[in-house]
mmCIF file of C-alpha atoms and ligand atoms in Angstrom:
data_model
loop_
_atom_site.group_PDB
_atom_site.id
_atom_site.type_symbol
_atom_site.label_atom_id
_atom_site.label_comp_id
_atom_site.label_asym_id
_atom_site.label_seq_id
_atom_site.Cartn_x
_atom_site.Cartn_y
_atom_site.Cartn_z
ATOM 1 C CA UNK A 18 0.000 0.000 0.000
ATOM 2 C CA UNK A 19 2.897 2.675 0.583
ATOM 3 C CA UNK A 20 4.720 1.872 -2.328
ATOM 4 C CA UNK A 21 1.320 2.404 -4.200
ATOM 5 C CA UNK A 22 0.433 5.691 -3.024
ATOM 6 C CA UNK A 23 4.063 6.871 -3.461
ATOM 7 C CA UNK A 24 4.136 6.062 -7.385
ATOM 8 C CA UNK A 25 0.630 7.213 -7.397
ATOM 9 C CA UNK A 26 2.107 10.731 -5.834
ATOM 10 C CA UNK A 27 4.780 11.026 -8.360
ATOM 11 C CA UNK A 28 2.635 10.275 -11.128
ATOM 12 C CA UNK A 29 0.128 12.689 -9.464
ATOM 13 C CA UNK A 30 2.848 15.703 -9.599
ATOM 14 C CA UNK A 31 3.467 14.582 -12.891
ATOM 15 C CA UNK A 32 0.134 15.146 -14.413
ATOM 16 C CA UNK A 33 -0.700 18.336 -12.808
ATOM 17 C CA UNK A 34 2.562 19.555 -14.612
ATOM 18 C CA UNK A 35 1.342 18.668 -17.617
ATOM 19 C CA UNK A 36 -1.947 19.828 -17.416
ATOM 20 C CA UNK A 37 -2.037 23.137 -19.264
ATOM 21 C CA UNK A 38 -6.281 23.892 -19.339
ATOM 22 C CA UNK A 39 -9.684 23.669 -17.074
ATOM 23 C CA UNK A 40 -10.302 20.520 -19.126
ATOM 24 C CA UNK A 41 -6.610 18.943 -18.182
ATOM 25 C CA UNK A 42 -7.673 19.498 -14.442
ATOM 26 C CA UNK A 43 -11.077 18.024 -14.662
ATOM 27 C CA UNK A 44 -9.146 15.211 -16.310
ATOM 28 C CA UNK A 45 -6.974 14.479 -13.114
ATOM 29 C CA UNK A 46 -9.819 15.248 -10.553
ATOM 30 C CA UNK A 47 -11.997 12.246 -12.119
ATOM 31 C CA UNK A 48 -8.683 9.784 -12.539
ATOM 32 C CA UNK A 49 -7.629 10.473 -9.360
ATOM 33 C CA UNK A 50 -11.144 11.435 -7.463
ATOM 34 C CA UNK A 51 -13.801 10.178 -9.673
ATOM 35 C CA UNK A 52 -16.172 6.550 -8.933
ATOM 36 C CA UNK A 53 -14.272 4.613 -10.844
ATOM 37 C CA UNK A 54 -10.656 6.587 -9.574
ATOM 38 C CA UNK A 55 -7.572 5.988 -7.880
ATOM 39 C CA UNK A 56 -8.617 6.847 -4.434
ATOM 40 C CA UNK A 57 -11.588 5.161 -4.566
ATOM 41 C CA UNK A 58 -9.378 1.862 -5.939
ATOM 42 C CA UNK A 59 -7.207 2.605 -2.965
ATOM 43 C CA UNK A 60 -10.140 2.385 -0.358
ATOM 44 C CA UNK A 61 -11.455 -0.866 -2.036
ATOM 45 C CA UNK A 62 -7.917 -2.430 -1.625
ATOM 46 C CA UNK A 63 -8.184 -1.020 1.882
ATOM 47 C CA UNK A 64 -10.523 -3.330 2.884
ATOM 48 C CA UNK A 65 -8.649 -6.450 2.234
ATOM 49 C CA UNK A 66 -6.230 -5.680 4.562
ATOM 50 C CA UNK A 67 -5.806 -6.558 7.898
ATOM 51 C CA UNK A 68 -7.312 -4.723 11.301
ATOM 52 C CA UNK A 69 -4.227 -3.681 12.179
ATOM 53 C CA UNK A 70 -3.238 -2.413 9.113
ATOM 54 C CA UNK A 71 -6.167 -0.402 7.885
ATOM 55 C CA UNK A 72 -6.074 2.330 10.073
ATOM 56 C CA UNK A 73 -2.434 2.961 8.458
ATOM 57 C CA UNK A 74 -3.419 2.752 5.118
ATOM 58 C CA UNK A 75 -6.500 4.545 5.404
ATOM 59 C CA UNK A 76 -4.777 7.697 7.184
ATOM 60 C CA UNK A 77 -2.374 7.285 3.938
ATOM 61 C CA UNK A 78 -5.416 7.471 1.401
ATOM 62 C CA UNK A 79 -6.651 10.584 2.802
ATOM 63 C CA UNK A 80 -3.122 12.132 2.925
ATOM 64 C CA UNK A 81 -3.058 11.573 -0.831
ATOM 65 C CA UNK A 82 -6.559 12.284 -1.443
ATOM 66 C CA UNK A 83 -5.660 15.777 0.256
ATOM 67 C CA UNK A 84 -2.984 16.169 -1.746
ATOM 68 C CA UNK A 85 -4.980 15.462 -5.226
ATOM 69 C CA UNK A 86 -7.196 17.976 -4.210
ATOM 70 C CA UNK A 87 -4.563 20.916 -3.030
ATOM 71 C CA UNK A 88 -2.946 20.132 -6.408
ATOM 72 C CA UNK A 89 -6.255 20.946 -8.539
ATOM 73 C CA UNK A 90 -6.675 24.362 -6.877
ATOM 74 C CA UNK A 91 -2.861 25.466 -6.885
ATOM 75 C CA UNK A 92 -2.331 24.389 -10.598
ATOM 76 C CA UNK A 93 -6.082 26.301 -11.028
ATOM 77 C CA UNK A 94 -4.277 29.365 -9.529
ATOM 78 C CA UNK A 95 -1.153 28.990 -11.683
ATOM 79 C CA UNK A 96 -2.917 28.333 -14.938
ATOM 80 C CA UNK A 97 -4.964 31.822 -14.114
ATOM 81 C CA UNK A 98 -1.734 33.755 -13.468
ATOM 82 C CA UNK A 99 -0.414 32.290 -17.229
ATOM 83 C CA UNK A 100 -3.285 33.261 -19.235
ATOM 84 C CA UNK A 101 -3.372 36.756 -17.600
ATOM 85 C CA UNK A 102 0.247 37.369 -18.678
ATOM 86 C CA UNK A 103 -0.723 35.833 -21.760
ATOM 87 C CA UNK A 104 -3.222 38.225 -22.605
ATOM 88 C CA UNK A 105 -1.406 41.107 -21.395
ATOM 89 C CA UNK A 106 1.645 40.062 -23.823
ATOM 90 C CA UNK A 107 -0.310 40.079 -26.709
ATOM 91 C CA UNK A 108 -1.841 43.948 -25.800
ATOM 92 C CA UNK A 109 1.779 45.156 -25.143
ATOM 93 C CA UNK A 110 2.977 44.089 -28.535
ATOM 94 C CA UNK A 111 1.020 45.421 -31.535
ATOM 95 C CA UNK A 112 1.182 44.529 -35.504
ATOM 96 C CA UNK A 113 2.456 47.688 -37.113
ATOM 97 C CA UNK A 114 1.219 46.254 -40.821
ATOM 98 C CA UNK A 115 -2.250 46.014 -39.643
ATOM 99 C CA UNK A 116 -4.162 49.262 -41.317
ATOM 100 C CA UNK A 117 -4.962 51.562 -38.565
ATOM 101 C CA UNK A 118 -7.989 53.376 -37.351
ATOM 102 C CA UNK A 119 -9.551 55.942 -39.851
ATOM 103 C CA UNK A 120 -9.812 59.086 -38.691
ATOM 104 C CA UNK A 121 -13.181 61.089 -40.117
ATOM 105 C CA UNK A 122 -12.257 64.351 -41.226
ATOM 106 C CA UNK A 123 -15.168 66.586 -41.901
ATOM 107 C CA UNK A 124 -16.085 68.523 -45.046
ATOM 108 C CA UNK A 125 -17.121 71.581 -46.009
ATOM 109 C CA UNK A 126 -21.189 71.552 -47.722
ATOM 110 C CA UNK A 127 -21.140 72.954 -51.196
ATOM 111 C CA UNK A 128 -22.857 75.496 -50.608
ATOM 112 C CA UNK A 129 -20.301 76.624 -48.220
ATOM 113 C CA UNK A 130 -17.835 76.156 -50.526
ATOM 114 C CA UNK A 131 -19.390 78.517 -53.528
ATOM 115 C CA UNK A 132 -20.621 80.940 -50.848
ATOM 116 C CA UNK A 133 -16.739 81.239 -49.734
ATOM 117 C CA UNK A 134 -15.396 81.232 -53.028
ATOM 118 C CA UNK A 135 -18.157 83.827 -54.016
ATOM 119 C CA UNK A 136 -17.148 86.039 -50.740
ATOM 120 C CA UNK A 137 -13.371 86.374 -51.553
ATOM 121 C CA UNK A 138 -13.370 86.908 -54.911
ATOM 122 C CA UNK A 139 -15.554 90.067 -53.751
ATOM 123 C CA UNK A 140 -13.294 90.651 -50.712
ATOM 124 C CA UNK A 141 -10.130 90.682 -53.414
ATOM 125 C CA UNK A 142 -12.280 93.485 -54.801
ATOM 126 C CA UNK A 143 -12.615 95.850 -51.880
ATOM 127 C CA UNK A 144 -15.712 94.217 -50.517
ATOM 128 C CA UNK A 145 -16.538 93.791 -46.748
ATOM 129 C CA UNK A 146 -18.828 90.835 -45.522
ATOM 130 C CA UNK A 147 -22.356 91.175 -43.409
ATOM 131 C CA UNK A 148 -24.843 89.211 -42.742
ATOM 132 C CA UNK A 149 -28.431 90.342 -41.498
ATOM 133 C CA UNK A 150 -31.545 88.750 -39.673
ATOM 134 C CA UNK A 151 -33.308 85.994 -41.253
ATOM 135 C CA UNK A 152 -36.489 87.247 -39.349
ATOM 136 C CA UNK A 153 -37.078 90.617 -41.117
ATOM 137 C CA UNK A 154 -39.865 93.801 -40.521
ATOM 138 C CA UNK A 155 -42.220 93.890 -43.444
ATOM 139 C CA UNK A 156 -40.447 96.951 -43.763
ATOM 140 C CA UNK A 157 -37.001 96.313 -44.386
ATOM 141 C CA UNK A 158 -38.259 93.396 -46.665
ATOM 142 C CA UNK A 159 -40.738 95.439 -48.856
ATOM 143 C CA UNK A 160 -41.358 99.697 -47.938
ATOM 144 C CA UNK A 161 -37.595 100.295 -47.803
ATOM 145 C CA UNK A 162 -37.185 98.507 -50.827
ATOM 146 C CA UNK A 163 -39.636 100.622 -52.403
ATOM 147 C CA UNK A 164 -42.319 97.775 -52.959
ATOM 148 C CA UNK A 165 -45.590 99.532 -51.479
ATOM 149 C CA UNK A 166 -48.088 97.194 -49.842
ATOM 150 C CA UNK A 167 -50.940 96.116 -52.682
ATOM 151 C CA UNK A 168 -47.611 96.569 -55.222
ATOM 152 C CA UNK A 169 -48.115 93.559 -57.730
ATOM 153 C CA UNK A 170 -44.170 92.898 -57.138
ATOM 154 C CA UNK A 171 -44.761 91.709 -53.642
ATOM 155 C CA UNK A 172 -46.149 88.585 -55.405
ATOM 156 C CA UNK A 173 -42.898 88.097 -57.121
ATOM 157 C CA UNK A 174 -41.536 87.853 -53.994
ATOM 158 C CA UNK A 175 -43.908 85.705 -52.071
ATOM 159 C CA UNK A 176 -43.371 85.140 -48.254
ATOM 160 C CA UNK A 177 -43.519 83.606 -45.155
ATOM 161 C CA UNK A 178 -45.110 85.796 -42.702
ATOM 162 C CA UNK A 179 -44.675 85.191 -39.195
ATOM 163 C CA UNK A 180 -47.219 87.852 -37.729
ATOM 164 C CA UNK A 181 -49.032 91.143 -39.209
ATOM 165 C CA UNK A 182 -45.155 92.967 -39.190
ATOM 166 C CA UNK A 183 -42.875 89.994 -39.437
ATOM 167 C CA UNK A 184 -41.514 88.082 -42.214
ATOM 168 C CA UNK A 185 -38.698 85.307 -43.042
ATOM 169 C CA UNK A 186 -36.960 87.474 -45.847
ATOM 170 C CA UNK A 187 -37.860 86.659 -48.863
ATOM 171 C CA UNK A 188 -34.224 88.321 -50.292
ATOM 172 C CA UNK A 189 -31.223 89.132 -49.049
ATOM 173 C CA UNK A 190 -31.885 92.920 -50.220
ATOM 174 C CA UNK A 191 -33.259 94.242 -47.152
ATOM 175 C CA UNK A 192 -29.469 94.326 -45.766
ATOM 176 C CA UNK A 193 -28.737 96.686 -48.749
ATOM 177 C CA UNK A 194 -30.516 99.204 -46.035
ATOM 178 C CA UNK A 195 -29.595 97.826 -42.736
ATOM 179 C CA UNK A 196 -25.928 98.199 -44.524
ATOM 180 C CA UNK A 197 -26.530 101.732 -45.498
ATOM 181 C CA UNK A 198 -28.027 102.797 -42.457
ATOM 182 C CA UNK A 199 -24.903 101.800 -40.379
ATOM 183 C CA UNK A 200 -22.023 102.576 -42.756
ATOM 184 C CA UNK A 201 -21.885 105.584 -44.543
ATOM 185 C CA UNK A 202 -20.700 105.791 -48.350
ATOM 186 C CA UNK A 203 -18.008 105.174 -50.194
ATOM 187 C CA UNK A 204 -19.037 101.581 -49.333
ATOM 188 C CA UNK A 205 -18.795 97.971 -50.326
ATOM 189 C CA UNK A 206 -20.590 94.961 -48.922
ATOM 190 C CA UNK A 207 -21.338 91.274 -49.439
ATOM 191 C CA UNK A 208 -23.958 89.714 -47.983
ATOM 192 C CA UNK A 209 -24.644 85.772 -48.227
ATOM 193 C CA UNK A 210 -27.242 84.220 -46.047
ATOM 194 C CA UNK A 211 -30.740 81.874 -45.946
ATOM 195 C CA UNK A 212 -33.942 83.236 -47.843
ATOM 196 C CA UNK A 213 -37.373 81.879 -47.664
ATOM 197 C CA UNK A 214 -40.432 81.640 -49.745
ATOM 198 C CA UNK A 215 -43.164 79.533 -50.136
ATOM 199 C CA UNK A 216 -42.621 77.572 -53.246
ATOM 200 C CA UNK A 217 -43.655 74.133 -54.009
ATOM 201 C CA UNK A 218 -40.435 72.168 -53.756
ATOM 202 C CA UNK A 219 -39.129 70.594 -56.148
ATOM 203 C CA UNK A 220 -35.872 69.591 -58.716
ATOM 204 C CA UNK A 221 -35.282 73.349 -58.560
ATOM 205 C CA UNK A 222 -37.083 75.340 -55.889
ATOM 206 C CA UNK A 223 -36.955 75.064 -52.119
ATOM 207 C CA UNK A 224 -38.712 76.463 -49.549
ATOM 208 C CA UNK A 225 -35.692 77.988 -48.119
ATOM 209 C CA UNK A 226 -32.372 78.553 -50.608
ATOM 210 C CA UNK A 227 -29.072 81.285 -50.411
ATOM 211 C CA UNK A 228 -28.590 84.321 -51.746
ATOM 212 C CA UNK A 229 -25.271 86.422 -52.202
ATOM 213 C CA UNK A 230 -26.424 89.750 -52.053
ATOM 214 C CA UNK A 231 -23.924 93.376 -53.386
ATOM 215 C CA UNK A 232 -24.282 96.815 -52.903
ATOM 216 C CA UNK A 233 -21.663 99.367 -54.077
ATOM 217 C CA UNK A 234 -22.275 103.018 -53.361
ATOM 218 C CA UNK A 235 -19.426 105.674 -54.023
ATOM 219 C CA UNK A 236 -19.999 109.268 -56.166
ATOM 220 C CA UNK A 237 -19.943 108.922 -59.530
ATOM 221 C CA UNK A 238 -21.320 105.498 -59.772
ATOM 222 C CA UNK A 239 -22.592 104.252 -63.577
ATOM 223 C CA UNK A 240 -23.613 101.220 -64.707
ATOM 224 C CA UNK A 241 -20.653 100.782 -66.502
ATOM 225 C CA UNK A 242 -19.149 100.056 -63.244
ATOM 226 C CA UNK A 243 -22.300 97.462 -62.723
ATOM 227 C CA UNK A 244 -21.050 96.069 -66.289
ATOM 228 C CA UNK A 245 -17.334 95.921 -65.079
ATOM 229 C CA UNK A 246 -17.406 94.576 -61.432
ATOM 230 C CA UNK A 247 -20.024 91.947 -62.356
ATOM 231 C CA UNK A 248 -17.974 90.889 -65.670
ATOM 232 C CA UNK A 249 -14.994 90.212 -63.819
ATOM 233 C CA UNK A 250 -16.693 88.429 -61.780
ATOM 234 C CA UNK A 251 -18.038 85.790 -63.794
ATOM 235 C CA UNK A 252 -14.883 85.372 -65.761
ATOM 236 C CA UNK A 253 -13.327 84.498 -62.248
ATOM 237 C CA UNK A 254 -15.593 82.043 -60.989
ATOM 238 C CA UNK A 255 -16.508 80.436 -64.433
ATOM 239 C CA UNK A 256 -13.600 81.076 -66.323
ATOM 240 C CA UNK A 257 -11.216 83.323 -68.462
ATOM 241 C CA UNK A 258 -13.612 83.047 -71.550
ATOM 242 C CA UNK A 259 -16.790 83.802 -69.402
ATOM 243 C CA UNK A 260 -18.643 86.296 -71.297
ATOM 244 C CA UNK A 261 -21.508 88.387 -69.700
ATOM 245 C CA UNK A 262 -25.200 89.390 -71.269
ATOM 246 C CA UNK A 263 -26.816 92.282 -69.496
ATOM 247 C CA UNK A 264 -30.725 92.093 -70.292
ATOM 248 C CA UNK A 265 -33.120 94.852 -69.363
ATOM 249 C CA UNK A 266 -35.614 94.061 -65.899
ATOM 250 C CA UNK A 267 -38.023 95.207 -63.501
ATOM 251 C CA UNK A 268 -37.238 95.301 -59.841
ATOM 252 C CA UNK A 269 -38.523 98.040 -58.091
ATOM 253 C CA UNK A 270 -35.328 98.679 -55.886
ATOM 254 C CA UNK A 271 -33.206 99.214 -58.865
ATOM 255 C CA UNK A 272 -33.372 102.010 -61.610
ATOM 256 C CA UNK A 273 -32.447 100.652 -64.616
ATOM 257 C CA UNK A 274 -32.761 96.980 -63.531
ATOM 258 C CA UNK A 275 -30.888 94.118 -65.519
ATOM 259 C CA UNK A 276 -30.902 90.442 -65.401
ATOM 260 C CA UNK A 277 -27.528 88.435 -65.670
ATOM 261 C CA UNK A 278 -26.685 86.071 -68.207
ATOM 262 C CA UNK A 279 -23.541 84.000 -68.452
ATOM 263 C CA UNK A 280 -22.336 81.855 -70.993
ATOM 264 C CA UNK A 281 -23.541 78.065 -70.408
ATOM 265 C CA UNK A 282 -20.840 76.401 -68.454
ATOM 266 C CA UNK A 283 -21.476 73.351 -69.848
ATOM 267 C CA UNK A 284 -21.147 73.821 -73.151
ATOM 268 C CA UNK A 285 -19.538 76.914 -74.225
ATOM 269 C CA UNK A 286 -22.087 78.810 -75.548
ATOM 270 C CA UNK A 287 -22.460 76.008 -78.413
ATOM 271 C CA UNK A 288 -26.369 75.534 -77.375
ATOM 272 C CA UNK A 289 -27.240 72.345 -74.840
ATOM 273 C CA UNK A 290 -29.973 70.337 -72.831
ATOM 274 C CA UNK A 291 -29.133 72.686 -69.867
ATOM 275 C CA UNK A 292 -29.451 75.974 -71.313
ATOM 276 C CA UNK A 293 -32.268 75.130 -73.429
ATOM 277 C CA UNK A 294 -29.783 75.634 -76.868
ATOM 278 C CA UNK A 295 -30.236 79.231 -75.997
ATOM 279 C CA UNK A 296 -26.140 79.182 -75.171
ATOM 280 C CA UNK A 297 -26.805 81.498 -71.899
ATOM 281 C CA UNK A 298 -27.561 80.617 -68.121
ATOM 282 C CA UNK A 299 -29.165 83.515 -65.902
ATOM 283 C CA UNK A 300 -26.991 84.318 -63.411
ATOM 284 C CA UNK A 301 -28.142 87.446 -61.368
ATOM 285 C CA UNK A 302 -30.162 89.694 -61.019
ATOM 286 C CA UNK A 303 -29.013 93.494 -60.800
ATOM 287 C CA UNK A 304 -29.415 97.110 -61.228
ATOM 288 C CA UNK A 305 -28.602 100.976 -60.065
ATOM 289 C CA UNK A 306 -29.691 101.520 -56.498
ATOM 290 C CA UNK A 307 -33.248 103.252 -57.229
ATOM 291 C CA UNK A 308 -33.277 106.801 -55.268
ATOM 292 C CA UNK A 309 -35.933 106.151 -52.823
ATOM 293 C CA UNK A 310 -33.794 103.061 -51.169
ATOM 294 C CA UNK A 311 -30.654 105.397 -50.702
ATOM 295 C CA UNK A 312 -32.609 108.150 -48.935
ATOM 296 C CA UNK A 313 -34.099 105.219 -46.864
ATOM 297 C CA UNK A 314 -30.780 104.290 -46.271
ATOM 298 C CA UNK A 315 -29.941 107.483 -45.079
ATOM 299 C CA UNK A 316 -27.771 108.302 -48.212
ATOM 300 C CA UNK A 317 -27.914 111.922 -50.028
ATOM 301 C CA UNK A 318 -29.518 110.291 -53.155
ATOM 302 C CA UNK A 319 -28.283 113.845 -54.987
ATOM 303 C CA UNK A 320 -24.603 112.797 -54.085
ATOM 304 C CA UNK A 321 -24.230 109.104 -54.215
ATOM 305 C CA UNK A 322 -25.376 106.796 -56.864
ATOM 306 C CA UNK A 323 -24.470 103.121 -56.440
ATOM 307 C CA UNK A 324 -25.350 99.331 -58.036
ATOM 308 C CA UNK A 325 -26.469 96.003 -56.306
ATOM 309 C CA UNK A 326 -26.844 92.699 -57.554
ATOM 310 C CA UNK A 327 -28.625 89.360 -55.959
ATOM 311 C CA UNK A 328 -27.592 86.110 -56.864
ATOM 312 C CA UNK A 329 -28.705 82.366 -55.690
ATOM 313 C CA UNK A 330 -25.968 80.642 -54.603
ATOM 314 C CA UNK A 331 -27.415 76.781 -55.313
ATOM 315 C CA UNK A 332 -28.242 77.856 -58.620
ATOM 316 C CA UNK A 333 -24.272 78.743 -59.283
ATOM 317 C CA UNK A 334 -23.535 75.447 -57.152
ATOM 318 C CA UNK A 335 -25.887 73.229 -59.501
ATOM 319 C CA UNK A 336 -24.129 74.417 -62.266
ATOM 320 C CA UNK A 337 -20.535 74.708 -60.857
ATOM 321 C CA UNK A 338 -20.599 71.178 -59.754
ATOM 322 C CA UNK A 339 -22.940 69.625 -62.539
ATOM 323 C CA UNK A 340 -25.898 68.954 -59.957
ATOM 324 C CA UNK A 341 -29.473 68.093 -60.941
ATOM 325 C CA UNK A 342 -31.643 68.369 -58.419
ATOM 326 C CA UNK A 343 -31.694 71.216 -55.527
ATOM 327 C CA UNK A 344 -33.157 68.739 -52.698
ATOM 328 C CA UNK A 345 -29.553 67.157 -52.793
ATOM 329 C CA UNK A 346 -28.359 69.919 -51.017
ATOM 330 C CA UNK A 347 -30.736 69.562 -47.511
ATOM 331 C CA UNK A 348 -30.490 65.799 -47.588
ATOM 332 C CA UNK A 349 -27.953 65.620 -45.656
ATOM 333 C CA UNK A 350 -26.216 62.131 -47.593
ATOM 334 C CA UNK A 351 -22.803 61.566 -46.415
ATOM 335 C CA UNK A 352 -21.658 60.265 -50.203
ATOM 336 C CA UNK A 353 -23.588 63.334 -51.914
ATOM 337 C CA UNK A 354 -21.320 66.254 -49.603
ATOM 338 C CA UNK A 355 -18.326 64.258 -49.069
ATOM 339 C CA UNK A 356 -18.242 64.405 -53.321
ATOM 340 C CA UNK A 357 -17.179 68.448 -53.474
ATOM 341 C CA UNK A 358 -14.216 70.257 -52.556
ATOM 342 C CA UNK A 359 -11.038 69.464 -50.201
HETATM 343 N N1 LIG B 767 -33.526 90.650 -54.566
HETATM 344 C C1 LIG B 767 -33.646 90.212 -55.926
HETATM 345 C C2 LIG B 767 -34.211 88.762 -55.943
HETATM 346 O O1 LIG B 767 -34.279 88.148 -54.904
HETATM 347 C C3 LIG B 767 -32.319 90.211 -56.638
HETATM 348 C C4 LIG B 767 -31.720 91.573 -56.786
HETATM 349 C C5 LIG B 767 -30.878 92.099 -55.816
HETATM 350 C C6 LIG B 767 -31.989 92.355 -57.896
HETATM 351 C C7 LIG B 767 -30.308 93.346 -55.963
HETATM 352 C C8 LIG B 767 -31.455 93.611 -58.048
HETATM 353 C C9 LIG B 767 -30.615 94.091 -57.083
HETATM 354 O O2 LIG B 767 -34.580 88.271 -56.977
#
């Protein structure tokens, strides 16, 4: 019986050497604890032998039955302590050809884009940006701009109204006299910004869109200086061989009024699907600074003269950047803005 349990200790320490998982352990508890184990072979031969000698023996089998089970838990703890440092090699090292983690840079909207290109190519000309509310008086949207109440125009420039005095501006013009009022002439201003009306939306009208709005008032101002600034103008933001059409308009803030044309972008002035063959793409719309809104603006209409000019910035966007429909702009679509600019 002693030489048993010592070979059965040796080959005890043996296996618990060896045993490397939860599954190894389990292994040696049932060989060495299990029904059909060691131990339990050692108790059987137990009772074969003599009075005297069982007590012996049986003081032996529990020694060793002890020691199967303090082996389980210590190799348990061990095997714990190896697959922490395990893990915690593996974090400390890292592959360096595995591609890394993207970092999301964000983008500026194309509208934002045109409006900035739009704002320094005025700036280069002596231009200084404003802005102005978006929630406007009826009269700063309409009486300053000469357009009387029951004046057919105001149709032409339908509008949200937000109470019997209030309006979401319809154009960016009514800053032509919040401009005027504050800085006094020779002056220069750009104005970009949101405008509202309440159109049926669809490939080309929106309920709410941007205008770039000018206003230029100095002495001595012609429209051949109209002519000039806004020719230059085009040929920088479409190109060299941009040439400009200036048709005759009606807008009641501007005396002689004028309508834009460029020629089409797209194909040269050769005739195509988006400029109806005509060869020409309406740009702007412009004109001298009628009287009436410089003395509103506080200007000696006897000693200043200037121009101003409006212009919708998606429309110059749809056909800078070859886009079809306006909703594409408010959609918000990832892969539609990520496609414009750096
Ligand atoms: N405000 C006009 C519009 O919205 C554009 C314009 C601005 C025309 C300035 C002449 C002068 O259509």
């Amino acid at each position: 019986m002693k030489q048993k349990l010592e070979a059965l200790e040796l080959e005890l320490r043996a296996d618990l050497k060896k045993a490397d998982s939860r599954d190894a352990l389990e292994g040696i508890r049932i060989k060495y604890l299990g029904r059909k184990g060691h131990v339990m072979d050692l108790f059987q031969d137990m009772g074969k032998l003599s009075a005297e000698e069982k007590p012996k023996a049986g003081k032996g089998i529990n020694r060793f039955k002890q020691l199967v089970q303090d082996g389980l838990k210590q190799r348990q703890v061990e095997l714990g302590k190896l697959t922490k440092q395990k893990s915690l090699n593996k974090a400390g090292t890292f592959d360096i050809t595995l591609p890394s983690v993207r970092r999301e840079l964000g983008r500026l909207h194309p509208i934002t884009l045109v409006i900035d290109e739009i704002s320094s190519l005025f700036v280069e000309m002596g231009f200084q940006i404003v802005e102005g509310p978006e929630i406007e008086t009826e009269y700063y949207n309409f009486e300053a701009l000469n357009i009387p109440l029951e004046h057919p125009s105001r149709e032409a420039f339908d509008t949200f109204y937000l109470d019997a005095s209030h309006v979401l501006r319809s154009h960016t013009s009514p800053v032509q006299v919040r401009a005027m009022e504050k800085l006094k002439p020779p002056l220069r201003v750009l104005v970009p910004g949101k405008v509202y009306r309440p159109d049926a939306v669809d490939a080309s009208h929106s309920f709410m869109f941007h205008q770039v709005e000018g206003l230029l008032v100095d002495e001595n101002i012609s429209m051949a200086h109209l002519k000039g600034f806004l020719s230059v103008f085009a040929r920088k933001l479409f190109g060299e061989q941009t040439l400009s059409r200036f048709r005759p308009h009606f807008f009641p803030f501007t005396e002689p009024s004028v309508e834009v044309d460029v020629t089409c972008i797209l194909c040269q002035g050769k005739g195509c699907r988006v400029c109806k063959g005509s060869g020409w793409l309406e740009i702007l719309g412009a004109g001298m600074v009628h009287p009436r809104v410089l003395e509103a603006g506080k200007i000696d209409s006897s000693k200043y003269s200037g121009f101003a000019f409006g212009m919708g910035i998606e429309r110059v966007a749809m056909l800078k950047y070859g886009i079809e429909d306006i909703r594409l702009f408010y959609e918000n679509d990832l892969k539609f803005n990520r496609q414009f600019g750096g």
